[in-house]
CSV table of C-alpha atoms in Angstrom, one decimal:
chain,number,residue,atom,x,y,z
A,1,MET,CA,80.2,61.7,48.0
A,2,ARG,CA,80.8,58.1,49.2
A,3,ALA,CA,79.4,55.2,47.3
A,4,LEU,CA,75.9,54.3,48.6
A,5,GLY,CA,77.0,50.7,49.4
A,6,ALA,CA,79.7,52.0,51.7
A,7,VAL,CA,77.2,54.3,53.4
A,8,LEU,CA,74.8,51.5,54.1
A,9,ALA,CA,77.5,49.2,55.4
A,10,ALA,CA,78.8,51.9,57.8
A,11,ALA,CA,75.3,53.1,58.9
A,12,MET,CA,73.7,49.8,59.8
A,13,LEU,CA,73.9,49.2,63.5
A,14,GLY,CA,73.7,45.9,65.3
A,15,CYS,CA,71.6,44.1,62.8
A,16,ARG,CA,71.7,40.6,61.4
A,17,ALA,CA,72.9,40.1,57.8
A,18,PRO,CA,70.2,41.3,55.4
A,19,ALA,CA,67.9,38.6,53.9
A,20,PRO,CA,68.3,38.0,50.2
A,21,GLY,CA,65.4,40.3,49.4
A,22,GLY,CA,67.2,43.2,51.0
A,23,PHE,CA,65.5,46.0,52.9
A,24,THR,CA,62.1,47.6,53.0
A,25,LEU,CA,62.2,51.3,54.0
A,26,LEU,CA,59.7,52.1,56.8
A,27,PHE,CA,60.5,55.7,57.7
A,28,LEU,CA,62.4,58.5,56.0
A,29,GLY,CA,63.0,61.4,58.3
A,30,ARG,CA,59.8,61.6,60.3
A,31,SER,CA,57.5,60.4,57.5
A,32,PRO,CA,56.1,56.9,56.8
A,33,ALA,CA,56.9,55.1,53.6
A,34,ALA,CA,54.7,52.8,51.6
A,35,ARG,CA,55.2,49.6,49.5
A,36,LEU,CA,53.7,49.6,46.1
A,37,GLY,CA,54.4,48.0,42.7
A,38,LEU,CA,55.5,44.7,41.3
A,39,ALA,CA,59.1,45.3,42.4
A,40,SER,CA,57.9,46.1,45.9
A,41,PHE,CA,59.5,49.5,45.9
A,42,ALA,CA,59.1,51.6,49.1
A,43,TRP,CA,57.9,55.1,48.3
A,44,ALA,CA,58.8,57.9,50.7
A,45,PRO,CA,58.3,61.7,50.8
A,46,ASP,CA,61.1,64.2,50.6
A,47,PRO,CA,59.3,67.3,51.8
A,48,ASP,CA,62.3,69.6,51.4
A,49,GLN,CA,62.5,68.8,47.7
A,50,SER,CA,58.8,68.5,47.1
A,51,ARG,CA,59.1,65.0,45.7
A,52,ILE,CA,58.3,61.3,46.2
A,53,ILE,CA,61.2,58.8,45.9
A,54,ALA,CA,61.0,55.1,45.3
A,55,PHE,CA,63.7,52.9,47.0
A,56,ASP,CA,64.5,49.4,46.0
A,57,GLY,CA,65.6,46.6,48.3
A,58,ARG,CA,69.2,47.9,48.4
A,59,LEU,CA,67.8,51.4,49.3
A,60,HIS,CA,68.9,52.7,46.0
A,61,ALA,CA,66.7,55.6,44.7
A,62,VAL,CA,65.2,54.2,41.5
A,63,ARG,CA,62.3,56.6,40.8
A,64,GLN,CA,61.3,60.2,41.6
A,65,LEU,CA,58.0,61.9,41.2
A,66,SER,CA,57.4,65.6,41.4
A,67,SER,CA,54.4,67.8,40.5
A,68,PRO,CA,53.1,71.3,41.2
A,69,ARG,CA,50.5,69.5,43.3
A,70,LEU,CA,53.3,68.3,45.6
A,71,ALA,CA,54.3,71.3,47.7
A,72,THR,CA,55.4,69.6,51.0
A,73,PRO,CA,54.5,65.9,51.0
A,74,MET,CA,54.6,64.4,54.5
A,75,ALA,CA,53.4,60.8,54.1
A,76,VAL,CA,52.8,58.2,51.5
A,77,ALA,CA,50.3,55.3,51.6
A,78,SER,CA,49.5,52.7,48.9
A,79,LEU,CA,46.0,53.1,47.5
A,80,GLY,CA,45.1,49.9,45.7
A,81,PRO,CA,47.7,48.1,43.5
A,82,SER,CA,48.9,51.1,41.4
A,83,GLU,CA,48.3,54.4,43.2
A,84,LEU,CA,50.0,56.4,45.8
A,85,LEU,CA,48.0,58.5,48.4
A,86,ILE,CA,50.2,61.5,49.4
A,87,THR,CA,49.5,63.6,52.4
A,88,GLU,CA,50.4,67.3,52.0
A,89,ARG,CA,51.6,69.2,55.0
A,90,THR,CA,48.5,71.3,55.0
A,91,GLY,CA,46.2,68.3,54.8
A,92,GLU,CA,45.2,68.0,51.2
A,93,ALA,CA,45.3,64.5,49.6
A,94,VAL,CA,47.0,63.9,46.3
A,95,VAL,CA,46.6,60.6,44.5
A,96,LEU,CA,49.3,59.8,41.9
A,97,ASP,CA,50.0,56.8,39.7
A,98,THR,CA,53.5,55.5,39.6
A,99,ALA,CA,54.2,57.5,36.4
A,100,GLY,CA,53.6,60.7,38.5
A,101,ARG,CA,50.3,61.6,36.9
A,102,VAL,CA,47.7,63.2,39.2
A,103,VAL,CA,44.7,60.9,39.4
A,104,ARG,CA,42.6,63.0,41.8
A,105,GLU,CA,42.9,65.1,45.0
A,106,TRP,CA,40.7,66.4,47.7
A,107,ASP,CA,40.7,69.0,50.4
A,108,SER,CA,41.4,68.2,54.1
A,109,PRO,CA,38.3,67.2,56.1
A,110,ASP,CA,40.1,68.6,59.2
A,111,VAL,CA,42.2,71.7,59.7
A,112,ALA,CA,45.0,69.5,58.4
A,113,SER,CA,44.6,65.7,57.9
A,114,LEU,CA,47.0,62.7,57.6
A,115,TYR,CA,45.9,59.7,55.6
A,116,ALA,CA,46.4,56.0,55.6
A,117,ALA,CA,44.7,53.5,53.3
A,118,ALA,CA,44.0,49.7,53.0
A,119,GLY,CA,41.2,47.4,51.9
A,120,GLY,CA,39.5,50.0,49.6
A,121,ARG,CA,39.0,52.7,52.2
A,122,VAL,CA,41.0,55.7,53.5
A,123,VAL,CA,41.3,56.7,57.2
A,124,ALA,CA,42.0,60.4,58.0
A,125,VAL,CA,43.2,61.7,61.3
A,126,ARG,CA,44.2,65.2,62.5
A,127,SER,CA,47.8,65.6,61.2
A,128,PRO,CA,50.8,65.6,63.6
A,129,TYR,CA,52.8,67.5,60.9
A,130,TYR,CA,50.7,70.7,60.9
A,131,VAL,CA,49.1,71.5,64.2
A,132,PRO,CA,47.5,74.9,64.9
A,133,GLN,CA,48.0,76.1,68.5
A,134,LEU,CA,44.4,77.1,68.6
A,135,ALA,CA,41.6,75.6,66.5
A,136,VAL,CA,37.8,75.8,66.4
A,137,SER,CA,36.3,73.8,69.2
A,138,GLU,CA,34.8,70.5,68.3
A,139,PRO,CA,31.9,68.7,69.9
A,140,ASP,CA,32.8,65.7,72.1
A,141,THR,CA,30.9,63.5,69.6
A,142,ALA,CA,33.3,64.3,66.7
A,143,PRO,CA,35.0,61.2,65.3
A,144,LEU,CA,38.6,60.6,66.3
A,145,MET,CA,39.2,59.2,62.8
A,146,ARG,CA,37.2,59.8,59.6
A,147,VAL,CA,36.6,57.0,57.2
A,148,LEU,CA,36.6,58.0,53.5
A,149,ASP,CA,36.1,56.2,50.3
A,150,THR,CA,38.9,56.2,47.7
A,151,LEU,CA,37.5,59.4,46.2
A,152,GLY,CA,37.9,61.2,49.5
A,153,ARG,CA,34.2,61.2,50.4
A,154,SER,CA,33.2,60.7,54.0
A,155,ILE,CA,31.5,57.3,54.7
A,156,GLY,CA,31.9,57.0,58.5
A,157,GLY,CA,33.9,57.5,61.6
A,158,ILE,CA,35.9,55.6,64.2
A,159,ALA,CA,35.8,56.4,68.0
A,160,THR,CA,35.4,59.9,69.3
A,161,ILE,CA,37.8,62.7,70.2
A,162,ARG,CA,39.3,63.4,73.6
A,163,ARG,CA,37.8,66.6,74.9
A,164,PRO,CA,40.6,68.8,76.4
A,165,ALA,CA,40.0,71.2,79.3
A,166,LEU,CA,40.6,74.0,76.9
A,167,PRO,CA,38.5,73.1,73.8
A,168,LEU,CA,40.6,75.2,71.5
A,169,LEU,CA,43.4,72.7,71.9
A,170,SER,CA,41.3,69.8,70.6
A,171,HIS,CA,43.2,69.5,67.3
A,172,LEU,CA,46.5,69.2,69.1
A,173,VAL,CA,45.1,66.7,71.7
A,174,ASN,CA,43.6,64.5,69.0
A,175,ALA,CA,46.3,64.8,66.3
A,176,GLY,CA,48.3,61.6,65.8
A,177,ALA,CA,49.8,58.9,63.5
A,178,VAL,CA,47.7,56.3,61.7
A,179,ALA,CA,48.1,53.0,59.9
A,180,ALA,CA,45.5,50.9,58.2
A,181,ALA,CA,45.6,47.1,57.7
A,182,PRO,CA,44.1,45.1,54.8
A,183,ASP,CA,41.8,43.2,57.2
A,184,GLY,CA,40.1,46.5,58.2
A,185,SER,CA,42.0,47.1,61.5
A,186,VAL,CA,43.2,50.6,62.2
A,187,TYR,CA,46.0,51.8,64.5
A,188,PHE,CA,46.2,55.2,66.0
A,189,ALA,CA,48.9,56.8,68.2
A,190,PRO,CA,48.2,60.3,69.5
A,191,LEU,CA,50.9,62.9,69.1
A,192,VAL,CA,50.9,64.1,72.8
A,193,ARG,CA,50.1,60.9,74.8
A,194,ASP,CA,51.9,57.7,75.6
A,195,GLU,CA,49.4,55.5,73.8
A,196,ILE,CA,49.0,53.3,70.8
A,197,ARG,CA,45.5,52.0,70.1
A,198,LYS,CA,44.1,49.3,67.8
A,199,PHE,CA,40.6,49.3,66.5
A,200,GLY,CA,38.9,46.4,64.7
A,201,PRO,CA,37.2,46.5,61.3
A,202,GLY,CA,34.0,47.8,62.8
A,203,GLY,CA,35.8,50.5,64.9
A,204,GLU,CA,35.7,48.5,68.1
A,205,PRO,CA,38.6,48.9,70.5
A,206,ARG,CA,41.0,45.9,70.6
A,207,TRP,CA,44.0,47.0,72.7
A,208,THR,CA,45.9,49.9,74.0
A,209,ALA,CA,49.7,49.8,74.3
A,210,LYS,CA,52.0,52.2,76.1
A,211,ARG,CA,55.7,52.9,75.6
A,212,GLY,CA,56.3,53.4,79.3
A,213,LEU,CA,57.8,56.8,79.1
A,214,PRO,CA,58.5,58.5,82.5
A,215,GLY,CA,56.6,61.6,83.6
A,216,PRO,CA,53.0,62.4,84.3
A,217,GLU,CA,50.3,62.1,81.6
A,218,ALA,CA,48.5,65.4,81.0
A,219,ASP,CA,46.9,67.4,78.2
A,220,PRO,CA,48.8,70.4,77.0
A,221,VAL,CA,48.3,73.6,78.9
A,222,PHE,CA,49.3,77.2,78.3
A,223,LEU,CA,52.3,78.5,80.2
A,224,PRO,CA,52.3,82.0,81.8
A,225,LEU,CA,53.6,84.6,79.3
A,226,PRO,CA,57.2,85.7,80.0
A,227,LYS,CA,57.5,89.3,80.9
A,228,GLY,CA,57.3,91.5,77.8
A,229,SER,CA,56.3,88.6,75.5
A,230,THR,CA,53.1,88.0,73.6
A,231,GLU,CA,54.0,84.6,72.2
A,232,LEU,CA,51.8,81.8,73.4
A,233,GLN,CA,53.7,78.7,74.7
A,234,LEU,CA,52.4,75.3,75.7
A,235,ARG,CA,53.6,72.7,78.1
A,236,GLN,CA,53.3,69.4,76.2
A,237,ARG,CA,55.1,66.2,75.4
A,238,LEU,CA,55.5,64.9,71.8
A,239,VAL,CA,55.3,61.2,71.9
A,240,ASN,CA,54.2,59.6,68.6
A,241,VAL,CA,55.2,60.7,65.2
A,242,ALA,CA,54.4,58.0,62.6
A,243,LEU,CA,53.1,54.5,62.3
A,244,VAL,CA,53.8,51.9,59.6
A,245,LEU,CA,52.7,48.3,59.1
A,246,GLY,CA,55.8,46.4,58.0
A,247,PRO,CA,56.1,43.6,55.4
A,248,ASP,CA,56.3,41.2,58.4
A,249,GLY,CA,52.9,42.2,59.6
A,250,ARG,CA,54.2,44.0,62.7
A,251,LEU,CA,53.4,47.6,63.6
A,252,TYR,CA,56.4,50.0,63.7
A,253,ALA,CA,55.9,53.1,65.8
A,254,LEU,CA,58.3,56.1,65.4
A,255,GLY,CA,58.2,58.2,68.5
A,256,SER,CA,60.1,60.2,71.0
A,257,ASP,CA,62.1,59.6,74.2
A,258,ASP,CA,61.9,63.2,75.2
A,259,SER,CA,59.2,65.9,75.2
A,260,SER,CA,60.3,67.7,72.1
A,261,ALA,CA,60.7,64.7,69.7
A,262,THR,CA,64.5,65.3,69.2
A,263,LYS,CA,65.5,61.9,70.6
A,264,LEU,CA,63.6,59.4,68.3
A,265,ARG,CA,63.0,55.7,68.8
A,266,VAL,CA,61.3,52.9,67.0
A,267,ASP,CA,59.1,50.5,68.8
A,268,VAL,CA,58.0,47.2,67.2
A,269,VAL,CA,54.5,46.2,68.2
A,270,ASP,CA,52.8,42.8,68.0
A,271,THR,CA,49.5,43.6,66.2
A,272,ALA,CA,47.7,40.7,67.9
A,273,THR,CA,48.4,41.7,71.5
A,274,GLY,CA,49.8,45.2,71.5
A,275,ALA,CA,53.0,44.0,73.2
A,276,ILE,CA,56.1,46.0,72.4
A,277,VAL,CA,58.6,43.3,71.3
A,278,ALA,CA,61.6,45.5,70.4
A,279,THR,CA,62.8,49.1,70.8
A,280,ARG,CA,65.7,50.9,69.0
A,281,GLN,CA,66.9,54.4,69.7
A,282,LEU,CA,67.9,56.5,66.7
A,283,GLY,CA,71.1,58.4,66.6
A,284,ALA,CA,71.3,62.1,65.5
A,285,ARG,CA,71.9,61.2,61.8
A,286,GLN,CA,69.9,58.0,61.6
A,287,GLY,CA,66.8,59.4,60.1
A,288,ALA,CA,65.9,56.4,57.9
A,289,VAL,CA,64.6,53.1,59.3
A,290,ALA,CA,64.3,49.9,57.3
A,291,VAL,CA,63.6,46.2,58.0
A,292,ASP,CA,64.9,43.1,56.2
A,293,GLU,CA,62.9,40.0,55.4
A,294,SER,CA,64.0,38.3,58.7
A,295,GLY,CA,62.6,41.2,60.7
A,296,ALA,CA,65.9,42.8,61.6
A,297,LEU,CA,65.8,46.6,62.0
A,298,ALA,CA,68.4,48.7,60.3
A,299,LEU,CA,69.1,52.4,60.8
A,300,PHE,CA,70.6,54.6,58.1
A,301,ASP,CA,71.7,58.2,57.5
A,302,ALA,CA,68.7,59.7,55.7
A,303,ASP,CA,70.8,62.6,54.3
A,304,SER,CA,73.0,60.1,52.5
A,305,LEU,CA,70.0,58.3,51.0
A,306,LEU,CA,68.6,61.6,49.8
A,307,ALA,CA,71.9,62.9,48.5
A,308,ALA,CA,72.2,59.7,46.4
A,309,ALA,CA,68.7,60.5,45.0
A,310,ALA,CA,69.8,63.7,43.4
A,311,PRO,CA,68.2,63.8,39.9
A,312,ALA,CA,70.5,63.5,36.9
A,313,ALA,CA,70.5,66.5,34.6
A,314,GLY,CA,69.4,64.3,31.7
A,315,GLY,CA,66.3,63.2,33.6
A,316,ARG,CA,64.8,66.7,34.0
A,317,GLU,CA,61.3,67.2,32.9
A,318,PRO,CA,60.3,70.0,30.5
A,319,PHE,CA,58.3,72.9,32.0
A,320,ALA,CA,54.7,72.6,30.8
A,321,PRO,CA,52.4,73.9,29.6
A,322,ALA,CA,54.4,76.4,27.7
A,323,PHE,CA,53.0,80.0,28.2
A,324,ALA,CA,52.3,82.8,25.8
A,325,LEU,CA,51.3,85.8,27.8
A,326,PRO,CA,51.2,89.6,27.3
A,327,ASP,CA,53.6,91.8,29.2
A,328,LEU,CA,52.7,95.2,30.5
A,329,ARG,CA,53.3,96.8,27.1
A,330,GLY,CA,51.0,94.3,25.4
A,331,ASP,CA,53.8,92.3,23.7
A,332,THR,CA,53.5,88.6,23.9
A,333,LEU,CA,56.2,86.7,25.6
A,334,THR,CA,56.5,83.0,25.3
A,335,LEU,CA,58.4,80.3,27.1
A,336,ALA,CA,60.6,80.1,24.0
A,337,THR,CA,61.6,83.7,24.5
A,338,PHE,CA,63.7,82.7,27.5
A,339,ARG,CA,65.3,79.6,25.9
A,340,GLY,CA,69.1,79.7,26.3
A,341,LYS,CA,68.9,81.4,29.7
A,342,VAL,CA,68.5,80.0,33.2
A,343,THR,CA,65.0,81.3,34.0
A,344,LEU,CA,63.0,81.7,37.2
A,345,VAL,CA,59.3,81.6,36.4
A,346,ASN,CA,57.6,83.2,39.4
A,347,PHE,CA,53.8,83.2,40.0
A,348,TRP,CA,52.5,86.0,42.2
A,349,ALA,CA,49.5,88.2,43.0
A,350,SER,CA,49.0,91.6,44.6
A,351,TRP,CA,46.9,90.2,47.4
A,352,CYS,CA,49.8,87.7,48.4
A,353,ASP,CA,51.6,89.1,51.4
A,354,PRO,CA,54.6,86.8,51.0
A,355,CYS,CA,54.9,88.0,47.4
A,356,ARG,CA,55.5,91.5,48.7
A,357,GLU,CA,58.4,90.2,50.9
A,358,GLU,CA,59.8,88.2,48.0
A,359,PHE,CA,59.8,90.8,45.2
A,360,PRO,CA,62.8,92.9,46.6
A,361,LEU,CA,64.8,89.7,46.9
A,362,MET,CA,64.0,88.7,43.4
A,363,ALA,CA,65.0,92.1,42.1
A,364,ALA,CA,68.4,91.8,43.9
A,365,LEU,CA,68.8,88.3,42.5
A,366,TYR,CA,68.0,89.5,39.0
A,367,ARG,CA,70.7,92.2,39.2
A,368,GLU,CA,73.4,89.7,40.3
A,369,PHE,CA,73.6,87.8,37.0
A,370,ASP,CA,74.3,88.8,33.4
A,371,ARG,CA,71.2,89.2,31.2
A,372,THR,CA,72.6,86.8,28.7
A,373,ASP,CA,72.6,84.0,31.4
A,374,PHE,CA,69.7,84.6,33.7
A,375,ALA,CA,66.1,85.8,33.4
A,376,ILE,CA,63.0,86.1,35.5
A,377,ALA,CA,59.5,85.8,34.2
A,378,ALA,CA,57.1,87.1,36.9
A,379,ILE,CA,53.5,86.0,36.0
A,380,SER,CA,50.7,87.9,37.8
A,381,ASP,CA,47.7,85.8,38.7
A,382,ASP,CA,45.6,88.9,39.5
A,383,VAL,CA,42.1,89.2,38.1
A,384,ASP,CA,42.0,92.9,39.0
A,385,ALA,CA,44.4,94.7,36.6
A,386,GLY,CA,44.3,97.9,38.7
A,387,LYS,CA,45.6,96.1,41.8
A,388,MET,CA,48.3,94.4,39.7
A,389,LEU,CA,49.5,97.7,38.3
A,390,ALA,CA,49.5,99.3,41.8
A,391,PHE,CA,51.7,96.5,43.0
A,392,VAL,CA,54.1,96.9,40.1
A,393,ARG,CA,54.3,100.7,40.7
A,394,GLN,CA,55.1,100.1,44.4
A,395,PHE,CA,58.0,97.7,43.8
A,396,GLY,CA,59.3,98.7,40.3
A,397,PRO,CA,60.6,95.3,39.4
A,398,PRO,CA,63.5,95.3,36.8
A,399,PHE,CA,62.3,92.0,35.3
A,400,PRO,CA,59.4,91.4,32.9
A,401,ILE,CA,55.9,91.2,34.3
A,402,LEU,CA,53.5,88.9,32.5
A,403,VAL,CA,49.7,89.1,32.8
A,404,GLY,CA,48.1,85.8,33.7
A,405,GLY,CA,44.6,87.2,34.3
A,406,GLY,CA,43.6,84.8,37.1
A,407,ARG,CA,44.0,81.7,35.0
A,408,MET,CA,47.4,80.5,36.1
A,409,LYS,CA,46.4,78.2,39.1
A,410,GLN,CA,44.0,76.3,36.8
A,411,MET,CA,46.8,75.9,34.2
A,412,TYR,CA,49.7,75.0,36.6
A,413,HIS,CA,47.8,73.5,39.6
A,414,TYR,CA,50.0,75.0,42.2
A,415,ARG,CA,48.7,75.1,45.8
A,416,GLY,CA,49.4,78.7,46.7
A,417,LEU,CA,51.5,81.8,46.0
A,418,PRO,CA,54.2,82.6,45.6
A,419,TYR,CA,55.2,79.6,43.5
A,420,SER,CA,58.4,79.5,41.4
A,421,VAL,CA,60.0,77.1,39.0
A,422,LEU,CA,63.7,77.4,38.1
A,423,LEU,CA,64.4,76.2,34.5
A,424,ASP,CA,67.7,75.3,33.0
A,425,ARG,CA,68.9,76.7,29.6
A,426,ARG,CA,66.8,74.1,27.8
A,427,GLY,CA,63.6,75.0,29.6
A,428,ARG,CA,63.7,71.9,31.9
A,429,VAL,CA,62.7,72.0,35.6
A,430,VAL,CA,65.7,72.3,37.9
A,431,GLU,CA,63.6,72.8,41.1
A,432,ARG,CA,60.2,74.0,42.3
A,433,ILE,CA,59.9,76.5,45.1
A,434,PHE,CA,56.7,76.5,47.1
A,435,GLY,CA,56.0,79.6,49.2
A,436,PHE,CA,58.5,82.1,50.5
A,437,GLY,CA,61.5,80.9,52.5
A,438,GLY,CA,63.2,84.2,53.2
A,439,GLU,CA,66.8,85.3,52.6
A,440,GLU,CA,68.3,81.8,53.3
A,441,GLU,CA,66.1,80.4,50.5
A,442,PHE,CA,67.4,83.1,48.1
A,443,ARG,CA,71.0,82.4,49.1
A,444,ASN,CA,70.5,78.8,48.2
A,445,LEU,CA,68.7,79.8,45.0
A,446,HIS,CA,71.6,82.1,44.0
A,447,ALA,CA,74.0,79.1,44.4
A,448,THR,CA,71.9,76.9,42.3
A,449,ILE,CA,71.5,79.5,39.5
A,450,ALA,CA,75.3,80.1,39.5
A,451,LYS,CA,75.9,76.4,39.1
A,452,GLU,CA,73.4,76.2,36.2
A,453,VAL,CA,74.8,79.3,34.5
A,454,GLY,CA,78.2,77.6,34.5
A,455,LEU,CA,76.8,74.5,32.7
A,456,PRO,CA,77.0,74.4,28.9
């Protein structure tokens, strides 16, 4: 892998020399970053690895945070001087301190929400990262944005939703990006319309800006079903993806030049007038956007930044809390039982349909490694022992089954099932796996296990 300094030098396009303070990361992938901390680190989500990464002014990864509460983090906002407000893909909010401790969390007020924060309040909008094709119809008096306190409790609303011709598309039509300013102003950019709007501290409209994209403005509509198909398809344009207020006080809008958000661009918006003062197109690999202290934009290869953020083996956290659970014969197996082996700790339940798809792949994985090197501890979170045993009889797993008795989610705080944690020979977390990613996920897992098995 090339040195990060060389990557930055090669990746920066057409920018002035960086100011002495270096860069502030604005977007990583399609997600907004947030500045927090005395060192003015920029914190950004890495949803593929279920972690939050802090980047310094040279865009070096200097900190990483992971937790069972972080399944697919999509956005980061600063909440006060020392807390990070994380938006999960499915709309839950997770508040962490900079040591990675969970301070609090709350459920999504919408089907899925996206959060911004400033000035002691939180603003929630319908998320552009998780959009159901059909959602429960909302009244035309529903707020476009919900205002929450820092505990996640509703304290008001801003504007009202746009009512589509087909009310079941209201979530899609009103999903969008959001940014909040310390003075109480709020910026909203709908996912499917060429529009960026500013609202004052009291929710009053201030201005509306447009990117000037070609083509007619229209709400999404369903297309006729192709012959022999039952899959619903929409005609829509994806315009706005994310908003960030930069350290220079300007608004940065990550959006699309095409209808499918594959050709991305960044627009720089004057917050006083709504005028677009600069526009930059992103290349295919330029998934990271930063700005220096003079206001010059810089584009980087996001994959290179993330690769340089790979955790060192010595920095791995121990798996906790350690378990001591009965197996199906009544013998107690502890975490220490598996020490010395690379171990996949898998949480499952009989009512979990993806678990049924996953078990045969886990059985195949288990048989591909020597028992002295690799183990699986599959912990059932069933309350009903009869249903658990019926599941086991159906699949006949070759690895140990441990009985969690419905207490595991409370202990390990995972979002859903299946949930797996791969441990190295010393019982430290190599990676967390949220949900079921199919055969490709297991091919990648096999490669990771083989690498770990080969380590001393």
